[in-house]
Short mmCIF file of C-alpha atoms in Angstrom, two decimals:
data_model
loop_
_atom_site.label_atom_id
_atom_site.label_comp_id
_atom_site.label_asym_id
_atom_site.label_seq_id
_atom_site.Cartn_x
_atom_site.Cartn_y
_atom_site.Cartn_z
CA MET A 481 27.58 14.10 17.86
CA ASN A 482 26.58 11.09 20.10
CA THR A 483 24.68 8.03 18.84
CA ILE A 484 21.08 9.47 19.61
CA GLN A 485 21.99 12.62 17.68
CA ILE A 486 23.25 10.61 14.61
CA LEU A 487 20.20 8.22 14.72
CA LEU A 488 17.79 10.92 14.92
CA ILE A 489 19.34 13.01 11.99
CA ALA A 490 19.86 9.70 10.08
CA LEU A 491 15.99 8.84 10.43
CA ILE A 492 15.10 12.08 9.33
CA LEU A 493 17.60 12.28 6.17
CA ASP A 494 16.51 8.54 5.26
CA TYR A 495 12.81 9.54 5.18
CA LEU A 496 13.22 12.73 3.39
CA ILE A 497 15.80 11.58 0.87
CA GLY A 498 16.47 7.88 0.87
CA ASP A 499 19.12 6.01 -0.93
CA PRO A 500 20.64 8.39 -3.75
CA ILE A 501 20.80 5.96 -6.23
CA LYS A 502 22.71 8.15 -8.93
CA VAL A 503 25.76 7.98 -6.34
CA TRP A 504 25.91 4.42 -6.51
CA SER A 505 26.90 4.32 -10.24
CA LYS A 506 29.80 6.18 -9.26
CA ILE A 507 31.07 4.58 -5.79
CA PRO A 508 30.01 1.06 -4.54
CA HIS A 509 27.11 1.01 -2.02
CA PRO A 510 28.21 -0.47 1.42
CA ALA A 511 25.89 -3.34 0.88
CA VAL A 512 27.39 -4.07 -2.23
CA ILE A 513 30.95 -4.32 -0.84
CA MET A 514 29.60 -6.56 1.94
CA GLY A 515 28.33 -8.66 -0.80
CA LYS A 516 31.52 -9.01 -2.45
CA LEU A 517 33.32 -9.99 0.71
CA ILE A 518 30.47 -12.58 1.06
CA SER A 519 30.84 -13.72 -2.32
CA LEU A 520 34.61 -14.20 -1.78
CA PHE A 521 34.15 -16.71 1.31
CA ASP A 522 31.40 -18.54 -0.82
CA ASN A 523 33.86 -19.04 -3.76
CA ASN A 524 36.98 -19.88 -1.69
CA PHE A 525 35.16 -22.28 1.12
CA ASN A 526 31.95 -23.43 -0.20
CA PHE A 527 33.17 -27.02 -1.59
CA GLY A 528 34.61 -30.11 -0.38
CA SER A 529 33.91 -31.50 3.19
CA ALA A 530 33.09 -30.05 6.43
CA LEU A 531 30.77 -27.23 4.74
CA LYS A 532 28.76 -26.25 7.96
CA PHE A 533 32.11 -25.65 9.97
CA LYS A 534 33.39 -23.62 6.93
CA GLY A 535 30.22 -21.57 6.72
CA ILE A 536 30.37 -20.91 10.50
CA PHE A 537 33.99 -19.83 10.18
CA ALA A 538 32.76 -17.64 7.25
CA ILE A 539 30.05 -15.81 8.97
CA PHE A 540 32.25 -15.63 12.30
CA SER A 541 35.07 -14.04 10.00
CA LEU A 542 32.75 -11.62 8.34
CA SER A 543 31.28 -10.60 11.54
CA ILE A 544 34.85 -9.48 13.11
CA MET A 545 35.59 -7.87 9.99
CA ALA A 546 32.39 -5.72 9.91
CA CYS A 547 32.90 -4.82 13.77
CA LEU A 548 36.42 -3.68 13.08
CA ILE A 549 35.53 -1.46 10.08
CA GLY A 550 32.49 0.07 11.95
CA GLN A 551 35.00 0.70 15.01
CA PHE A 552 37.64 2.24 12.82
CA ILE A 553 35.08 4.50 11.03
CA HIS A 554 33.52 5.54 14.48
CA LEU A 555 36.90 6.56 15.64
CA LEU A 556 37.68 9.14 12.73
CA PRO A 557 38.00 12.59 14.19
CA ASP A 558 35.40 13.94 11.85
CA TYR A 559 32.56 14.69 14.42
CA GLY A 560 30.51 11.67 13.43
CA LEU A 561 30.05 13.20 9.91
CA ILE A 562 30.92 9.83 8.16
CA GLU A 563 29.12 7.96 10.57
CA LEU A 564 25.96 9.89 10.22
CA LEU A 565 26.45 9.43 6.28
CA ILE A 566 26.78 5.52 6.72
CA THR A 567 23.87 5.24 8.93
CA THR A 568 21.48 7.12 6.78
CA ILE A 569 22.41 4.89 3.81
CA LEU A 570 22.02 1.70 5.98
CA LEU A 571 18.66 2.66 7.28
CA ALA A 572 15.92 1.75 4.47
CA HIS A 573 12.43 3.21 5.25
CA ASN A 574 12.22 5.50 2.05
CA SER A 575 13.73 2.63 0.10
CA LEU A 576 11.12 -0.01 1.43
CA VAL A 577 8.22 2.60 0.88
CA LYS A 578 9.24 3.10 -2.75
CA HIS A 579 9.60 -0.42 -3.75
CA VAL A 580 6.32 -1.30 -1.97
CA LYS A 581 4.69 1.68 -3.81
CA ASP A 582 5.92 0.36 -6.94
CA VAL A 583 3.98 -2.71 -6.63
CA LEU A 584 0.94 -0.39 -6.25
CA ILE A 585 1.74 1.57 -9.38
CA GLY A 586 2.26 -1.52 -11.28
CA LEU A 587 -1.09 -2.87 -10.36
CA ASN A 588 -2.58 0.20 -11.34
CA ASN A 589 -1.31 -0.24 -14.77
CA SER A 590 -1.74 -3.89 -15.21
CA LEU A 591 -1.50 -7.22 -13.39
CA ASN A 592 1.66 -8.34 -15.36
CA GLU A 593 3.28 -5.05 -14.24
CA GLY A 594 2.33 -5.71 -10.68
CA ARG A 595 3.71 -8.99 -10.67
CA ASN A 596 7.22 -7.90 -12.07
CA ALA A 597 7.28 -5.21 -9.45
CA VAL A 598 6.67 -7.57 -6.46
CA ALA A 599 9.11 -10.06 -7.94
CA CYS A 600 11.79 -7.49 -6.98
CA ILE A 601 10.99 -7.66 -3.08
CA VAL A 602 9.94 -11.30 -2.73
CA GLY A 603 11.50 -14.69 -3.35
CA ARG A 604 8.45 -16.70 -4.47
CA GLN A 605 7.42 -17.37 -7.88
CA THR A 606 5.23 -14.39 -9.04
CA LYS A 607 4.20 -15.36 -12.83
CA ASN A 608 0.91 -16.85 -11.93
CA LEU A 609 -0.04 -14.59 -9.20
CA ASP A 610 -3.56 -12.97 -9.35
CA GLU A 611 -4.10 -9.32 -7.91
CA SER A 612 -4.91 -10.83 -4.39
CA ASN A 613 -1.73 -12.81 -4.12
CA VAL A 614 0.27 -9.90 -5.51
CA SER A 615 -1.21 -7.66 -3.18
CA ARG A 616 -0.60 -10.21 -0.09
CA ALA A 617 3.09 -10.84 -1.27
CA ALA A 618 3.70 -6.81 -1.17
CA VAL A 619 2.03 -6.67 2.34
CA GLU A 620 3.82 -9.29 3.84
CA SER A 621 7.24 -7.90 2.43
CA ALA A 622 6.29 -4.45 3.76
CA ALA A 623 5.73 -5.91 7.17
CA GLU A 624 8.84 -8.06 7.26
CA ASN A 625 11.19 -5.56 5.67
CA PHE A 626 10.03 -2.93 8.23
CA SER A 627 11.67 -5.13 10.70
CA ASP A 628 14.93 -6.25 8.79
CA ALA A 629 15.54 -2.88 6.93
CA VAL A 630 14.38 -0.23 9.83
CA ILE A 631 13.98 -1.60 13.19
CA ALA A 632 16.83 -4.31 13.38
CA PRO A 633 19.53 -2.09 12.18
CA ILE A 634 18.28 0.85 14.59
CA PHE A 635 18.23 -1.80 17.43
CA TRP A 636 21.83 -2.71 16.85
CA TYR A 637 23.07 0.76 16.23
CA LEU A 638 21.45 1.66 19.63
CA LEU A 639 23.05 -1.29 21.17
CA LEU A 640 26.60 -1.55 19.94
CA GLY A 641 27.03 1.64 17.86
CA LEU A 642 28.44 1.71 14.41
CA PRO A 643 30.06 -1.73 14.83
CA GLY A 644 26.83 -3.41 15.70
CA LEU A 645 25.15 -1.65 12.64
CA PHE A 646 27.73 -2.92 10.42
CA LEU A 647 27.59 -6.56 12.09
CA TYR A 648 23.74 -6.44 11.63
CA LYS A 649 23.97 -5.56 7.93
CA MET A 650 26.77 -8.15 7.07
CA THR A 651 24.79 -10.73 8.67
CA ASN A 652 21.47 -10.10 7.08
CA THR A 653 23.12 -9.51 3.75
CA ALA A 654 25.04 -12.92 4.19
CA ASP A 655 21.63 -14.60 4.97
CA SER A 656 20.20 -13.14 1.77
CA MET A 657 23.02 -14.40 -0.15
CA ILE A 658 23.90 -17.89 1.28
CA GLY A 659 21.09 -18.70 3.88
CA TYR A 660 18.97 -20.61 1.61
CA LYS A 661 17.96 -24.37 2.25
CA SER A 662 19.23 -25.20 -1.28
CA GLU A 663 21.69 -28.07 -2.15
CA LYS A 664 24.47 -25.46 -2.36
CA TYR A 665 23.72 -23.58 0.88
CA LEU A 666 22.03 -26.05 3.01
CA LEU A 667 25.41 -26.44 5.03
CA PHE A 668 27.43 -23.67 4.15
CA GLY A 669 24.66 -21.28 4.75
CA PHE A 670 23.54 -22.67 8.00
CA GLY A 671 25.84 -20.66 10.26
CA ALA A 672 24.54 -17.29 8.51
CA ALA A 673 20.99 -18.29 8.49
CA LYS A 674 21.04 -19.10 12.21
CA PHE A 675 22.89 -15.94 13.42
CA ASP A 676 20.46 -13.87 11.33
CA ASP A 677 17.57 -15.42 13.01
CA LEU A 678 19.35 -14.79 16.49
CA MET A 679 20.17 -10.99 15.68
CA ASN A 680 16.52 -10.48 14.47
CA TRP A 681 14.97 -12.19 17.35
CA ILE A 682 14.47 -9.12 19.73
CA PRO A 683 14.01 -6.53 16.92
CA SER A 684 11.18 -8.42 14.89
CA ARG A 685 9.08 -8.72 18.29
CA ILE A 686 9.84 -4.78 18.92
CA CYS A 687 8.63 -4.24 15.24
CA GLY A 688 5.42 -6.18 15.92
CA THR A 689 4.90 -4.54 19.18
CA LEU A 690 5.58 -1.07 17.61
CA MET A 691 2.93 -1.63 14.93
CA CYS A 692 0.05 -2.72 17.32
CA ALA A 693 1.09 0.25 19.50
CA ALA A 694 0.78 2.67 16.62
CA TYR A 695 -2.95 1.92 16.40
CA LEU A 696 -3.44 1.46 20.27
CA SER A 697 -4.98 -1.96 19.81
CA LYS A 698 -5.02 -4.70 22.48
CA SER A 699 -6.69 -7.00 20.08
CA ASN A 700 -4.09 -6.58 17.49
CA PHE A 701 -1.55 -7.19 19.93
CA LEU A 702 -3.22 -10.58 21.24
CA ILE A 703 -3.67 -11.76 17.32
CA MET A 704 0.00 -11.19 16.88
CA LEU A 705 0.91 -13.16 20.03
CA LYS A 706 -1.23 -15.80 18.75
CA ASP A 707 -0.57 -16.29 15.29
CA ALA A 708 3.32 -15.04 14.96
CA LYS A 709 4.39 -18.71 15.56
CA LEU A 710 2.31 -20.02 12.83
CA HIS A 711 5.08 -18.37 10.29
CA ALA A 712 7.92 -20.68 8.99
CA SER A 713 10.39 -17.91 10.11
CA PRO A 714 10.95 -17.53 13.81
CA ASN A 715 10.99 -13.85 13.26
CA ALA A 716 8.82 -12.69 10.28
CA GLY A 717 5.68 -13.76 11.93
CA TRP A 718 5.69 -10.83 14.46
CA PRO A 719 5.51 -8.20 11.99
CA GLU A 720 3.47 -10.05 9.60
CA ALA A 721 0.82 -10.95 12.27
CA ALA A 722 0.83 -7.67 13.58
CA MET A 723 0.11 -6.12 9.85
CA ALA A 724 -2.73 -8.79 9.29
CA SER A 725 -4.46 -7.93 12.56
CA ILE A 726 -4.11 -4.25 11.61
CA LEU A 727 -5.55 -4.61 7.88
CA ASN A 728 -7.81 -7.55 9.08
CA VAL A 729 -6.53 -9.74 6.35
CA ALA A 730 -5.21 -13.24 6.12
CA LEU A 731 -1.27 -13.37 5.42
CA ALA A 732 1.35 -16.08 4.68
CA GLY A 733 -0.61 -19.18 3.53
CA PRO A 734 0.38 -21.59 0.33
CA ARG A 735 3.23 -20.10 -2.29
CA SER A 736 5.27 -21.74 -4.79
CA TYR A 737 9.14 -21.79 -4.70
CA HIS A 738 11.07 -23.10 -7.64
CA ASP A 739 7.95 -24.82 -9.05
CA LYS A 740 6.92 -26.43 -5.71
CA LEU A 741 3.92 -25.22 -3.71
CA THR A 742 4.41 -24.95 -0.08
CA ASP A 743 1.47 -25.18 2.00
CA TYR A 744 2.01 -22.78 4.74
CA GLU A 745 -0.68 -21.94 7.28
CA PHE A 746 -2.57 -18.48 7.15
CA ILE A 747 -1.89 -15.90 9.74
CA ASN A 748 -5.11 -14.28 10.92
CA SER A 749 -6.89 -16.67 9.07
CA SER A 750 -10.44 -15.03 10.10
CA GLY A 751 -9.36 -12.12 8.32
CA ARG A 752 -10.16 -11.15 4.60
CA HIS A 753 -8.36 -13.76 2.35
CA ASP A 754 -9.28 -12.00 -0.97
CA MET A 755 -6.96 -8.71 -0.97
CA ASP A 756 -6.41 -6.06 -3.47
CA LYS A 757 -4.25 -3.24 -4.14
CA THR A 758 -5.97 -0.91 -1.55
CA ASP A 759 -4.54 -3.41 0.97
CA ILE A 760 -1.08 -2.36 -0.30
CA ASN A 761 -1.82 1.42 0.20
CA ASP A 762 -3.16 0.82 3.89
CA ALA A 763 0.15 -1.16 4.50
CA LEU A 764 2.07 1.78 3.22
CA LYS A 765 -0.04 3.85 5.96
CA VAL A 766 0.97 1.34 8.51
CA LEU A 767 4.78 1.63 7.88
CA ASN A 768 4.63 5.37 7.95
CA ARG A 769 2.42 5.60 10.97
CA SER A 770 4.74 3.29 12.81
CA TRP A 771 7.65 5.13 11.74
CA PHE A 772 6.49 8.28 13.45
CA ILE A 773 5.81 6.36 16.34
CA LEU A 774 9.40 5.24 16.48
#
C-alpha cells in the first residue's frame, strides 16, 4: 500500500473504531512509549547548568530516534500493515470527539460533572467555572486539538511518511510534557516548545482554513485572519478563530492557571459571550463536517 491508501484507510478506521482502550491495558500505547523516552531525558538532563542547551539536545535526540524508528517500521516487508495500524492509532479524531462529547454528557448531568470532564482536556483551572466557561473551554479544546490531533499528523505523514508522523507525535508529546513556562521547564523545555510551534505553524493555518471552507464562508475566513493573532499561541488562534466565527461566539479571554488569573484577549469579541452546552454540540458538528471535507 502507498501513503495515500494507508492514510485513507487509517482515517476511516479511526473514525469508525477509534482507539481500542482495552488493548492498551495489555500492551503500551505508542504515545506512552514516547512519553517514557521523554521522561528519561528529563530525569537525566534537566538539572545543573546549560539547561536550554540540554533541552535542545534532548528534543534533537528524540526527533532523530522517532524518525529512525518510523523509517524502520516503514521498511518492514509486511505490505504496509503495521504502518497502517500505527497510523490509525496516531490519528485521534474519534478520541477527540469522544472527549468533547464527555463534557456535553457531563453538563447534562450536572455542572460539577461537566467541570470534571473538561478538566481532562484543558490545562486551566476548572473548579470554579460556570456552564458558560466550561462550554467555552470544551469548544476551544475541540478546535485546537482538531489541528494538533488530526490535521498536523496527516500533514507530516503526507510530507515525510511514517518518520514524519513519528517526528510530529514525539515533538507534540514532548511539548505537552516539558514545554511549560514553569520554573522547572522554562529553560529545559524551551527547545521542545519552539519546535512544536514550528511543526504546527502550517497545519494550524490549514486547519482553520479547512473549517471555514467546510461552511463556504468568506466572512468566517476574514474573521479568522483578523483575530487569529490575538491568541497567546502562534498557532492555536487559527482553528479557534475559525470555530469562533462559525459558531458566532467569543473564545479565549481571561482564565486561571495555578490560581493566577491571566487576562487574555477575546477572539471574535463581537460574538456571543454567554455560551452553553448547545455550543459544544455545534462544535462537534463543525469537527465532523470538517473531517468529511478533509
